[in-house]
Coordinates of C-alpha atoms (C1' of nucleotides) in Angstrom, one line a residue:
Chain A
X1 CA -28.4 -107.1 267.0
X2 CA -30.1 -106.4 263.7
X3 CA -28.8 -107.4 260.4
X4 CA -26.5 -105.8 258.4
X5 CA -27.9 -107.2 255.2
X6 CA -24.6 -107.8 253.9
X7 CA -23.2 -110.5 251.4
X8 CA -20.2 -111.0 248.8
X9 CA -20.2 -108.4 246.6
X10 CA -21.1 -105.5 249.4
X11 CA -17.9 -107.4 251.6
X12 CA -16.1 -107.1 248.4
X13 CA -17.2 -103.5 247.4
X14 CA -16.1 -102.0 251.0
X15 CA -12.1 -103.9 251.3
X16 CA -11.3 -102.8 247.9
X17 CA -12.5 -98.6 249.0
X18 CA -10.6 -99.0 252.2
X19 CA -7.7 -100.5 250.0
X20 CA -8.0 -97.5 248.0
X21 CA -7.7 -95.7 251.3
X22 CA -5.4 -97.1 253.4
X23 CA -3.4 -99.7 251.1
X24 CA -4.1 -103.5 250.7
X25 CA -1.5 -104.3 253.5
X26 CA -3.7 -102.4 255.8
X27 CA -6.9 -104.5 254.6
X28 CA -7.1 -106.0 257.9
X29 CA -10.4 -108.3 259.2
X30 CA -11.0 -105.9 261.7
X31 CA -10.6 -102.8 260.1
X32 CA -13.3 -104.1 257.1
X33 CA -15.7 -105.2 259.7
X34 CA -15.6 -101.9 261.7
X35 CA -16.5 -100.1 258.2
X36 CA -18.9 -102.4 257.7
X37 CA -20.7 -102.0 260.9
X38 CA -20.5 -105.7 262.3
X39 CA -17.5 -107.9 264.2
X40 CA -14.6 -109.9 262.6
X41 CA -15.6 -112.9 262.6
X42 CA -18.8 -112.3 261.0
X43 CA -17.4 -111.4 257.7
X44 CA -16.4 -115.7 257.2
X45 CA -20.2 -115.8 256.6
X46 CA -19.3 -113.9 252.9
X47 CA -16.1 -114.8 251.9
X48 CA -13.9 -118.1 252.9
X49 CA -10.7 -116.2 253.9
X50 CA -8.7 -113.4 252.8
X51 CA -7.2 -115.2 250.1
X52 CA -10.6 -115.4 249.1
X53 CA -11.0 -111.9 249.9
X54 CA -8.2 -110.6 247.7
X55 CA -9.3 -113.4 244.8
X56 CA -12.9 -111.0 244.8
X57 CA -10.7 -107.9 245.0
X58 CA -8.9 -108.2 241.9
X59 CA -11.9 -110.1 240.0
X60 CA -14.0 -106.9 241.0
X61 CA -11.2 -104.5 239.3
X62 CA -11.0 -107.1 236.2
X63 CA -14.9 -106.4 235.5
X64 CA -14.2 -102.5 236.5
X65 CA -11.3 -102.3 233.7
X66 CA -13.2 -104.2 231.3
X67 CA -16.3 -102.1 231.5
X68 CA -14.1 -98.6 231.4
X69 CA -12.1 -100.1 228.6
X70 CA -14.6 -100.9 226.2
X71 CA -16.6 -97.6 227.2
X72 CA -13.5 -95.8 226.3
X73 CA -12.8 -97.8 222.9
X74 CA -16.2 -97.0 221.6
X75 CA -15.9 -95.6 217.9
X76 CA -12.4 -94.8 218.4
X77 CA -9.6 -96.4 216.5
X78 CA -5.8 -96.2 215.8
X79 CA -3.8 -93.7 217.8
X80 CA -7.1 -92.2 219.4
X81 CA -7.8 -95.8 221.1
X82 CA -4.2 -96.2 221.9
X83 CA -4.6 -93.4 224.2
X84 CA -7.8 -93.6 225.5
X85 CA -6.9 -97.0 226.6
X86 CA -3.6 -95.9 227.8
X87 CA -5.4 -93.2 229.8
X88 CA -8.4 -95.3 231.0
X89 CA -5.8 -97.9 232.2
X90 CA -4.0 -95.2 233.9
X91 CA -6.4 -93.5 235.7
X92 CA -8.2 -96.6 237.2
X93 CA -5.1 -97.1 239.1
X94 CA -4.4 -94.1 240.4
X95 CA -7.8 -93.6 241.0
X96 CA -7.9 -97.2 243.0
X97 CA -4.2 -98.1 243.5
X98 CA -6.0 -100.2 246.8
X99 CA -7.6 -102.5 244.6
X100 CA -5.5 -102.4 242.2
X101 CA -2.2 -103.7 244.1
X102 CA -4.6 -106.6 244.6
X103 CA -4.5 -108.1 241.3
X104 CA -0.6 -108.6 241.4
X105 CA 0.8 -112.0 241.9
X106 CA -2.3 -114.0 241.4
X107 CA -2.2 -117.2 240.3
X108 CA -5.4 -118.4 237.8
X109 CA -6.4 -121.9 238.9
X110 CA -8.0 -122.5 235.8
X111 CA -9.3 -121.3 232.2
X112 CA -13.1 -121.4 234.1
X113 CA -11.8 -119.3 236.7
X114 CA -13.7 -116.6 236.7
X115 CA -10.7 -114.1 237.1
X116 CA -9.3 -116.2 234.0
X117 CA -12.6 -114.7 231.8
X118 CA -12.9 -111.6 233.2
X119 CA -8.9 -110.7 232.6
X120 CA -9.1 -111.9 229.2
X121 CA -11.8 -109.2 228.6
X122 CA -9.1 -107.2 229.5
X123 CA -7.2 -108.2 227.0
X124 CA -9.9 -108.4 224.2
X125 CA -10.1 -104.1 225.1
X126 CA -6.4 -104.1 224.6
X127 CA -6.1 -106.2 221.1
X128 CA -9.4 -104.3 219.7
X129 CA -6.8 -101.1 220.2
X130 CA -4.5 -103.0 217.9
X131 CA -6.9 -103.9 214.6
X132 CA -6.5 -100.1 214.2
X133 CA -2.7 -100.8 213.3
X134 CA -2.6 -103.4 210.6
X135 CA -0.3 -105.8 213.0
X136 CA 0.7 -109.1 210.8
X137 CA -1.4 -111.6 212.9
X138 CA 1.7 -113.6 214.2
X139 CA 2.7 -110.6 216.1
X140 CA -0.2 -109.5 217.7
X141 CA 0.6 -111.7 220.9
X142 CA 3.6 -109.4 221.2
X143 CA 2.3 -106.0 221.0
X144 CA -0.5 -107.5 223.2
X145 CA 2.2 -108.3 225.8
X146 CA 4.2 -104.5 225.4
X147 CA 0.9 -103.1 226.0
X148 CA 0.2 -104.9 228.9
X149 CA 3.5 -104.6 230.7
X150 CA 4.2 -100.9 229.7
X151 CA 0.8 -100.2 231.3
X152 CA 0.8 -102.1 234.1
X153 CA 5.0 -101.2 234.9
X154 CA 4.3 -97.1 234.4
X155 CA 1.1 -97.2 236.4
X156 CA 3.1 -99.1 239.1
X157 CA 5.8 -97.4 239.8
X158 CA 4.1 -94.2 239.8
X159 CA 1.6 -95.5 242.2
X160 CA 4.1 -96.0 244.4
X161 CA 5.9 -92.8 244.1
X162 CA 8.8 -94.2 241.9
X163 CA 9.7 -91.8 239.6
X164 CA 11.4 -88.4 240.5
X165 CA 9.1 -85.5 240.6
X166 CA 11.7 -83.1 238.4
X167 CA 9.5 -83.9 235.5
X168 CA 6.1 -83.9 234.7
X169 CA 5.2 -87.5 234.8
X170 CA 1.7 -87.2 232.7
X171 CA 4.6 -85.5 230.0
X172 CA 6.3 -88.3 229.9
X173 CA 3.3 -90.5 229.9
X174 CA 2.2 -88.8 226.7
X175 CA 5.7 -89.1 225.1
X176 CA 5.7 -92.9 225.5
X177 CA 1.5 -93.1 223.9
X178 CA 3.2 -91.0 221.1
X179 CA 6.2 -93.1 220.9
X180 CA 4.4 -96.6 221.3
X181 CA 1.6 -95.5 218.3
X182 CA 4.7 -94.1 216.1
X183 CA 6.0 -97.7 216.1
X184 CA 2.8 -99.9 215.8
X185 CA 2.1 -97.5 212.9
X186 CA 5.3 -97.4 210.8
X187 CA 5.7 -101.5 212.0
X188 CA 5.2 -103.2 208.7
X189 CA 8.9 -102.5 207.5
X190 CA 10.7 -105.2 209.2
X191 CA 11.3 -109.0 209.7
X192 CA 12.4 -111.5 212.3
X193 CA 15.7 -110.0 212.8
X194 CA 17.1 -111.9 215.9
Chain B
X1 CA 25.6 -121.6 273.2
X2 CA 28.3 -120.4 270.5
X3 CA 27.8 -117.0 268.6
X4 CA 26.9 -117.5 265.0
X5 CA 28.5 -114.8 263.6
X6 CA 25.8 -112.9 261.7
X7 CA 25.7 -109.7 261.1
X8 CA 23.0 -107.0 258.7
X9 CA 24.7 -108.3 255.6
X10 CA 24.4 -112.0 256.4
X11 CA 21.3 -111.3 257.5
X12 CA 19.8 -109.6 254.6
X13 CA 21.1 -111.9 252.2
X14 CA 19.8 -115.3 254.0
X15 CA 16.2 -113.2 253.7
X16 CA 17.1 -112.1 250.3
X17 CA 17.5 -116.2 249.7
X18 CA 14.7 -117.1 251.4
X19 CA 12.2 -114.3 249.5
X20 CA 13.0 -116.2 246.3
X21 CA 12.0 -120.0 247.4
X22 CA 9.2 -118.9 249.5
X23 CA 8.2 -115.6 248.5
X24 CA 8.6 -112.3 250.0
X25 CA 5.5 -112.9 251.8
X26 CA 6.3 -115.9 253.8
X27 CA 10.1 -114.2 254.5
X28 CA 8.8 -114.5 258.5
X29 CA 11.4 -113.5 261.4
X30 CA 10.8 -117.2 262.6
X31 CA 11.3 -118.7 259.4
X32 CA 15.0 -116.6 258.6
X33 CA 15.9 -117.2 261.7
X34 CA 15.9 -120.6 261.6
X35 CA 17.5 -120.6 258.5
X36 CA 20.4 -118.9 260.1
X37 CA 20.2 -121.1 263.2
X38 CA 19.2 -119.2 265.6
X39 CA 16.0 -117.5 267.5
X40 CA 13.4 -114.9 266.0
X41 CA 14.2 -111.8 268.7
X42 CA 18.1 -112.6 268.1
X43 CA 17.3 -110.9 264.5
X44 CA 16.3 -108.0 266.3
X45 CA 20.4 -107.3 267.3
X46 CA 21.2 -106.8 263.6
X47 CA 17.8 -105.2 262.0
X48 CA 15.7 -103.1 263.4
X49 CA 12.5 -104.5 262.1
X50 CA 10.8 -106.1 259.4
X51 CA 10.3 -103.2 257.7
X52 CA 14.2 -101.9 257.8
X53 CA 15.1 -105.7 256.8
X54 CA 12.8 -105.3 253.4
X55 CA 14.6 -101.8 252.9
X56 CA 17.9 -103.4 253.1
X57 CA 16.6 -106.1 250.7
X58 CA 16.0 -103.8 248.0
X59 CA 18.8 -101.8 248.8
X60 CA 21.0 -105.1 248.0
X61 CA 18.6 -105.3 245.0
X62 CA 19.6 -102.2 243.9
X63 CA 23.1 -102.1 243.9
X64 CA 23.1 -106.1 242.6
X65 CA 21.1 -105.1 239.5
X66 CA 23.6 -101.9 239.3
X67 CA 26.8 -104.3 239.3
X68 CA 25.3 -106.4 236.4
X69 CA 24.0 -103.9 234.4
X70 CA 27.0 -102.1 234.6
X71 CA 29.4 -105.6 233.3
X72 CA 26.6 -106.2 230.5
X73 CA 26.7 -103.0 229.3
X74 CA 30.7 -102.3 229.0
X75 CA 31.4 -101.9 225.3
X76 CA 28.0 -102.3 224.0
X77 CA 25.7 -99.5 222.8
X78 CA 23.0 -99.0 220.6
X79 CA 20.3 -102.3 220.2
X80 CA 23.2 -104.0 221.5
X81 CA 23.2 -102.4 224.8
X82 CA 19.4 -102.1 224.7
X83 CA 19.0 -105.9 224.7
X84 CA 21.7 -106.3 226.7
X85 CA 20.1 -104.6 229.9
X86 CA 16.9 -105.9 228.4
X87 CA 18.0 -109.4 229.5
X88 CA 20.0 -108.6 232.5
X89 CA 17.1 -107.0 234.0
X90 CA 14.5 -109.7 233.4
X91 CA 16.7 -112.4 233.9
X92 CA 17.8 -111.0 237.4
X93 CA 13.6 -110.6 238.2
X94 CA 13.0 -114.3 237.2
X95 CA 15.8 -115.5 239.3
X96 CA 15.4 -113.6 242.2
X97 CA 11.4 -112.6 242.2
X98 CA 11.2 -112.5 246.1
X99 CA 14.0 -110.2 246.9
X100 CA 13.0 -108.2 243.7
X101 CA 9.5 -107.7 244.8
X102 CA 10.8 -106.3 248.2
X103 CA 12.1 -103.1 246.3
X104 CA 8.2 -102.3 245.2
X105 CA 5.8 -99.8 247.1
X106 CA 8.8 -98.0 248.9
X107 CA 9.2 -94.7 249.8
X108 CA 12.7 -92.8 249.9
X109 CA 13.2 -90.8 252.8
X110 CA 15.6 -88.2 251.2
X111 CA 18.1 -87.4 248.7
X112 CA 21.1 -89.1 250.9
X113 CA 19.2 -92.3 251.4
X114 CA 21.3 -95.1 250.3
X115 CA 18.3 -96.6 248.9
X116 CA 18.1 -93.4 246.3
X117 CA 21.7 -93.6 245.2
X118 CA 21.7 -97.2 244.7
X119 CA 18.8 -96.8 242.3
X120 CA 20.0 -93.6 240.5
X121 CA 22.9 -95.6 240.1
X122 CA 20.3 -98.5 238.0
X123 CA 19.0 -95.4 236.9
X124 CA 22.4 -94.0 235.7
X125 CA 23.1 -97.9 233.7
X126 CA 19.8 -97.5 231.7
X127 CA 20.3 -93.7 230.8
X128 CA 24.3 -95.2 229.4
X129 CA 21.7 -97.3 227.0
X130 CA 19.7 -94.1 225.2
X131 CA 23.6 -92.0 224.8
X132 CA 23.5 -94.5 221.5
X133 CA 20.6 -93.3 220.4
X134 CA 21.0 -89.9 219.7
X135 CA 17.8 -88.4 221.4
X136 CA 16.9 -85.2 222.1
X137 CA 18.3 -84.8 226.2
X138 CA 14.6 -82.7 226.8
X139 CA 12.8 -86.5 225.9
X140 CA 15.8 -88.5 227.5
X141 CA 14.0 -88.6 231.2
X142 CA 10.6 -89.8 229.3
X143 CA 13.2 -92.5 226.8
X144 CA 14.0 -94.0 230.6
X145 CA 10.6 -94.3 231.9
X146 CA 9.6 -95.6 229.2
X147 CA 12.4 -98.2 229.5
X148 CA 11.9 -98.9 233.3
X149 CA 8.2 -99.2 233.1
X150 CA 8.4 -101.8 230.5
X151 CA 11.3 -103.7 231.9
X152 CA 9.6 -103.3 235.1
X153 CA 6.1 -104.4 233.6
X154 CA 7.1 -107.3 231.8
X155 CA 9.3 -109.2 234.3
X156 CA 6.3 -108.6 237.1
X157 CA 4.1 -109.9 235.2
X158 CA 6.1 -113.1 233.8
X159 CA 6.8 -113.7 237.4
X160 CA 3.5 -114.1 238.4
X161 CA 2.7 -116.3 235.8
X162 CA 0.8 -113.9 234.1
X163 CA 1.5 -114.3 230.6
X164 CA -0.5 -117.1 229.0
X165 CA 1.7 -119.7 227.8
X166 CA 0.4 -120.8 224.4
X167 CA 2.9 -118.3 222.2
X168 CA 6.7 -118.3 223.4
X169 CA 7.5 -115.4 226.3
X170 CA 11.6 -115.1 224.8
X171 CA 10.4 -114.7 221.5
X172 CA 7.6 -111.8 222.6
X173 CA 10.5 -110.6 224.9
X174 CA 12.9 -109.8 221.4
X175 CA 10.3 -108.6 219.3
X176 CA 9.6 -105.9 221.8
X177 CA 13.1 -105.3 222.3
X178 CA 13.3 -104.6 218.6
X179 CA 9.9 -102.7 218.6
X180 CA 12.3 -100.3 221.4
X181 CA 15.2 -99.9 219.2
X182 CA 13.3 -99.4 216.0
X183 CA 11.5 -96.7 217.9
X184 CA 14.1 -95.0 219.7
X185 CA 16.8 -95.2 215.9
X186 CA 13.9 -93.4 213.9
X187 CA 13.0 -91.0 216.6
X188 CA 14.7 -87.8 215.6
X189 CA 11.7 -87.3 213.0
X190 CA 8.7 -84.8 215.8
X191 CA 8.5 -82.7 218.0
X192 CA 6.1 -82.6 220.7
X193 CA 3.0 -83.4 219.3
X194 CA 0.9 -83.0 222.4
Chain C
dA1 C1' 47.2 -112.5 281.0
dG2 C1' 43.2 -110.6 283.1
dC3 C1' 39.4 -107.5 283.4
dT4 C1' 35.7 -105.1 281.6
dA5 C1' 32.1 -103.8 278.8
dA6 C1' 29.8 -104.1 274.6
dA7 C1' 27.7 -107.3 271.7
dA8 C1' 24.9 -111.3 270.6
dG9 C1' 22.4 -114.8 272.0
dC10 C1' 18.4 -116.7 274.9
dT11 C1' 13.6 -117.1 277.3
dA12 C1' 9.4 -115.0 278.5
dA13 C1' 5.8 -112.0 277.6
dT14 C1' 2.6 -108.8 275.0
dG15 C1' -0.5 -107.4 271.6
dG16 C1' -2.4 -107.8 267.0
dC17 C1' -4.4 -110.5 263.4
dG18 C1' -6.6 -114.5 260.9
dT19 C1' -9.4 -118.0 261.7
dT20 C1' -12.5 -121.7 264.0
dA21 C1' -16.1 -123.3 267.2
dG22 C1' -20.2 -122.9 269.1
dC23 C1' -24.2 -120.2 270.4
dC24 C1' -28.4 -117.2 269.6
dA25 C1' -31.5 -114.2 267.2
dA26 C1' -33.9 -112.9 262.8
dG27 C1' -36.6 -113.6 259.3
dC28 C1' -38.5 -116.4 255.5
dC29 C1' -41.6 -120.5 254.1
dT30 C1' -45.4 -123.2 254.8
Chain D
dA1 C1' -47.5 -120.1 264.5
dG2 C1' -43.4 -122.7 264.1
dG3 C1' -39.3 -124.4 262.4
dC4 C1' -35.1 -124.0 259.6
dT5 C1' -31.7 -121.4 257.4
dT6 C1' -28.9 -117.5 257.7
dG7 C1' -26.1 -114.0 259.7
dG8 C1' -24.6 -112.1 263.6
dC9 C1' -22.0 -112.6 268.3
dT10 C1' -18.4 -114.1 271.9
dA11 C1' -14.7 -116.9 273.2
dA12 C1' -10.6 -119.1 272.1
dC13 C1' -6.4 -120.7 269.5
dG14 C1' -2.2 -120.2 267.0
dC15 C1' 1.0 -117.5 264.5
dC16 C1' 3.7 -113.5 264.1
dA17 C1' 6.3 -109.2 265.2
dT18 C1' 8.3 -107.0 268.8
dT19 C1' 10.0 -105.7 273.6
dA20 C1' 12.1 -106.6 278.2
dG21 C1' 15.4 -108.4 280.8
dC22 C1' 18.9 -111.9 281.6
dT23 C1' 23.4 -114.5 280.4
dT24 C1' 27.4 -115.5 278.0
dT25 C1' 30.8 -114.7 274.8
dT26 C1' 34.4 -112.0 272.9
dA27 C1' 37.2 -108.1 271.7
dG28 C1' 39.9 -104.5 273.4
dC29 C1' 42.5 -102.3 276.9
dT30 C1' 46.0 -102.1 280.4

DNA sequence: AGCTAAAAGCTAATGGCGTTAGCCAAGCCT
DNA sequence: AGGCTTGGCTAACGCCATTAGCTTTTAGCT
């Protein structure tokens, strides 16, 4: 029995591409081990469980984002890194839906938790994309938050085959970049008005 | 020992129940079944499997959130009807998160499934939103993915917890709700850009 | 009212999966 | 060379979904 000269990040690497493959819910021990090369059991030698397992999942596609993100968002501003993010984000999870599906419901256990630093990078990408628009400060939380939903939400439910396939779906994706950047840019003309 | 009456329906909506205090995931034949008083493989006389039980859970999903939207949106149109199936959409997610996450990664089997009326029917609610806005019908399917993406986005993520908590989620939840409407009233002024 | 047959419950059993315990080989460190 | 850590293995346990086959209730028919 030689070694398989495995540890964390190579157990790690190999669920989240057979995630991407055959769904998380068919991330089973057995299945990763088999790809791996080595029995079942073997794998509690790298991770602690498959909490554990899923925890390294979606930190792995935190670090992936963040790196795409601000690759994208170099020397680009305003509407042109409104859509590259909106495209980066996009494309990473259709690309890696697997992995992806992995960082829903997840609770942080702390502001040191690693997942906790490497999702706020996230968001760092996402507000940089917002300096473009001059956003009264107060108010950046918000567009923050419509970003992040209207991302995550579309990419979703088209991962999962939710919307109709009358329609172009990149169309409409295109519509709703256009729409969200006519907003944040024409913005300034309002206040408080609930 | 006496029958217990059950039946699908009584079925599905004790798991229904149980997904929101425990969490889709831990909605276990053993665990509903002792919630109904009575033994795991007796579920099997009324459901065909776990699988057909979480399709019947977002079909009662489905035509729940129908119902509502449909009473919060008589007689409203306009922001007034955008915010009012703005609300009754998240709040229904952040009071019933377990049987709400049932209706996500799921595949329609045809054009007569129940499961695909039931949603056009959601689907139908929403579109009733955009007829106050006057907006062009070519851009009316992207107006409602827009919508559902968002809707979809930002209660998912609220219900895991994701939102940091320092800056108020209701008052983030409005200003985007005006960000919509203010986008969607001074629309009319483009035409495909891309 | 009585009979029958479907429906609804039960126990027992199977197979898969996550996980733990305990054992043995591999390979680095002096 | 020799020992200790590390990473692999087999065996075993418990939980869960599901199936098989039995028994009892109950609704419907005559």
């Amino acid at each position: 029995m030689p070694r398989a000269g495995l540890d964390p990040a190579a157990v790690t690497l190999a669920a989240a591409g057979l995630a991407d493959e055959v769904g998380l819910a068919n991330v089973t021990m057995g299945a990763l081990a088999e790809r791996l090369g080595v029995r079942a059991p073997s794998l509690y030698k790298h991770i602690d469980s498959q909490a554990d397992l899923n925890r390294r999942i979606a930190l792995l596609v935190a670090e992936e984002l963040g790196d795409q993100l601000r690759s994208a968002l170099q020397g680009r501003s305003g509407r042109d890194a409104l859509a590259a993010a909106a495209h980066t984000m996009r494309n990473y999870i259709i690309e890696h839906p697997g992995r992806y599906a992995a960082t829903v419901r997840l609770a942080v256990t702390g502001p040191d938790d690693p997942l906790a630093i490497a999702g706020g990078r996230v968001l760092e990408s996402l507000a940089a994309v917002l300096i473009g628009y001059d956003i009264d400060p107060a108010d950046t939380v918000h567009a923050l938050r419509l970003l992040r939903s209207l991302f995550h939400g579309f990419a979703t439910i088209q991962a999962a085959g939710g919307f109709e396939m009358d329609t172009d779906v990149d169309e409409s994706f295109n519509w709703i970049v256009d729409f969200i950047d006519r907003g944040l840019t024409t913005k300034p003309t309002y206040g408080r008005l609930t």
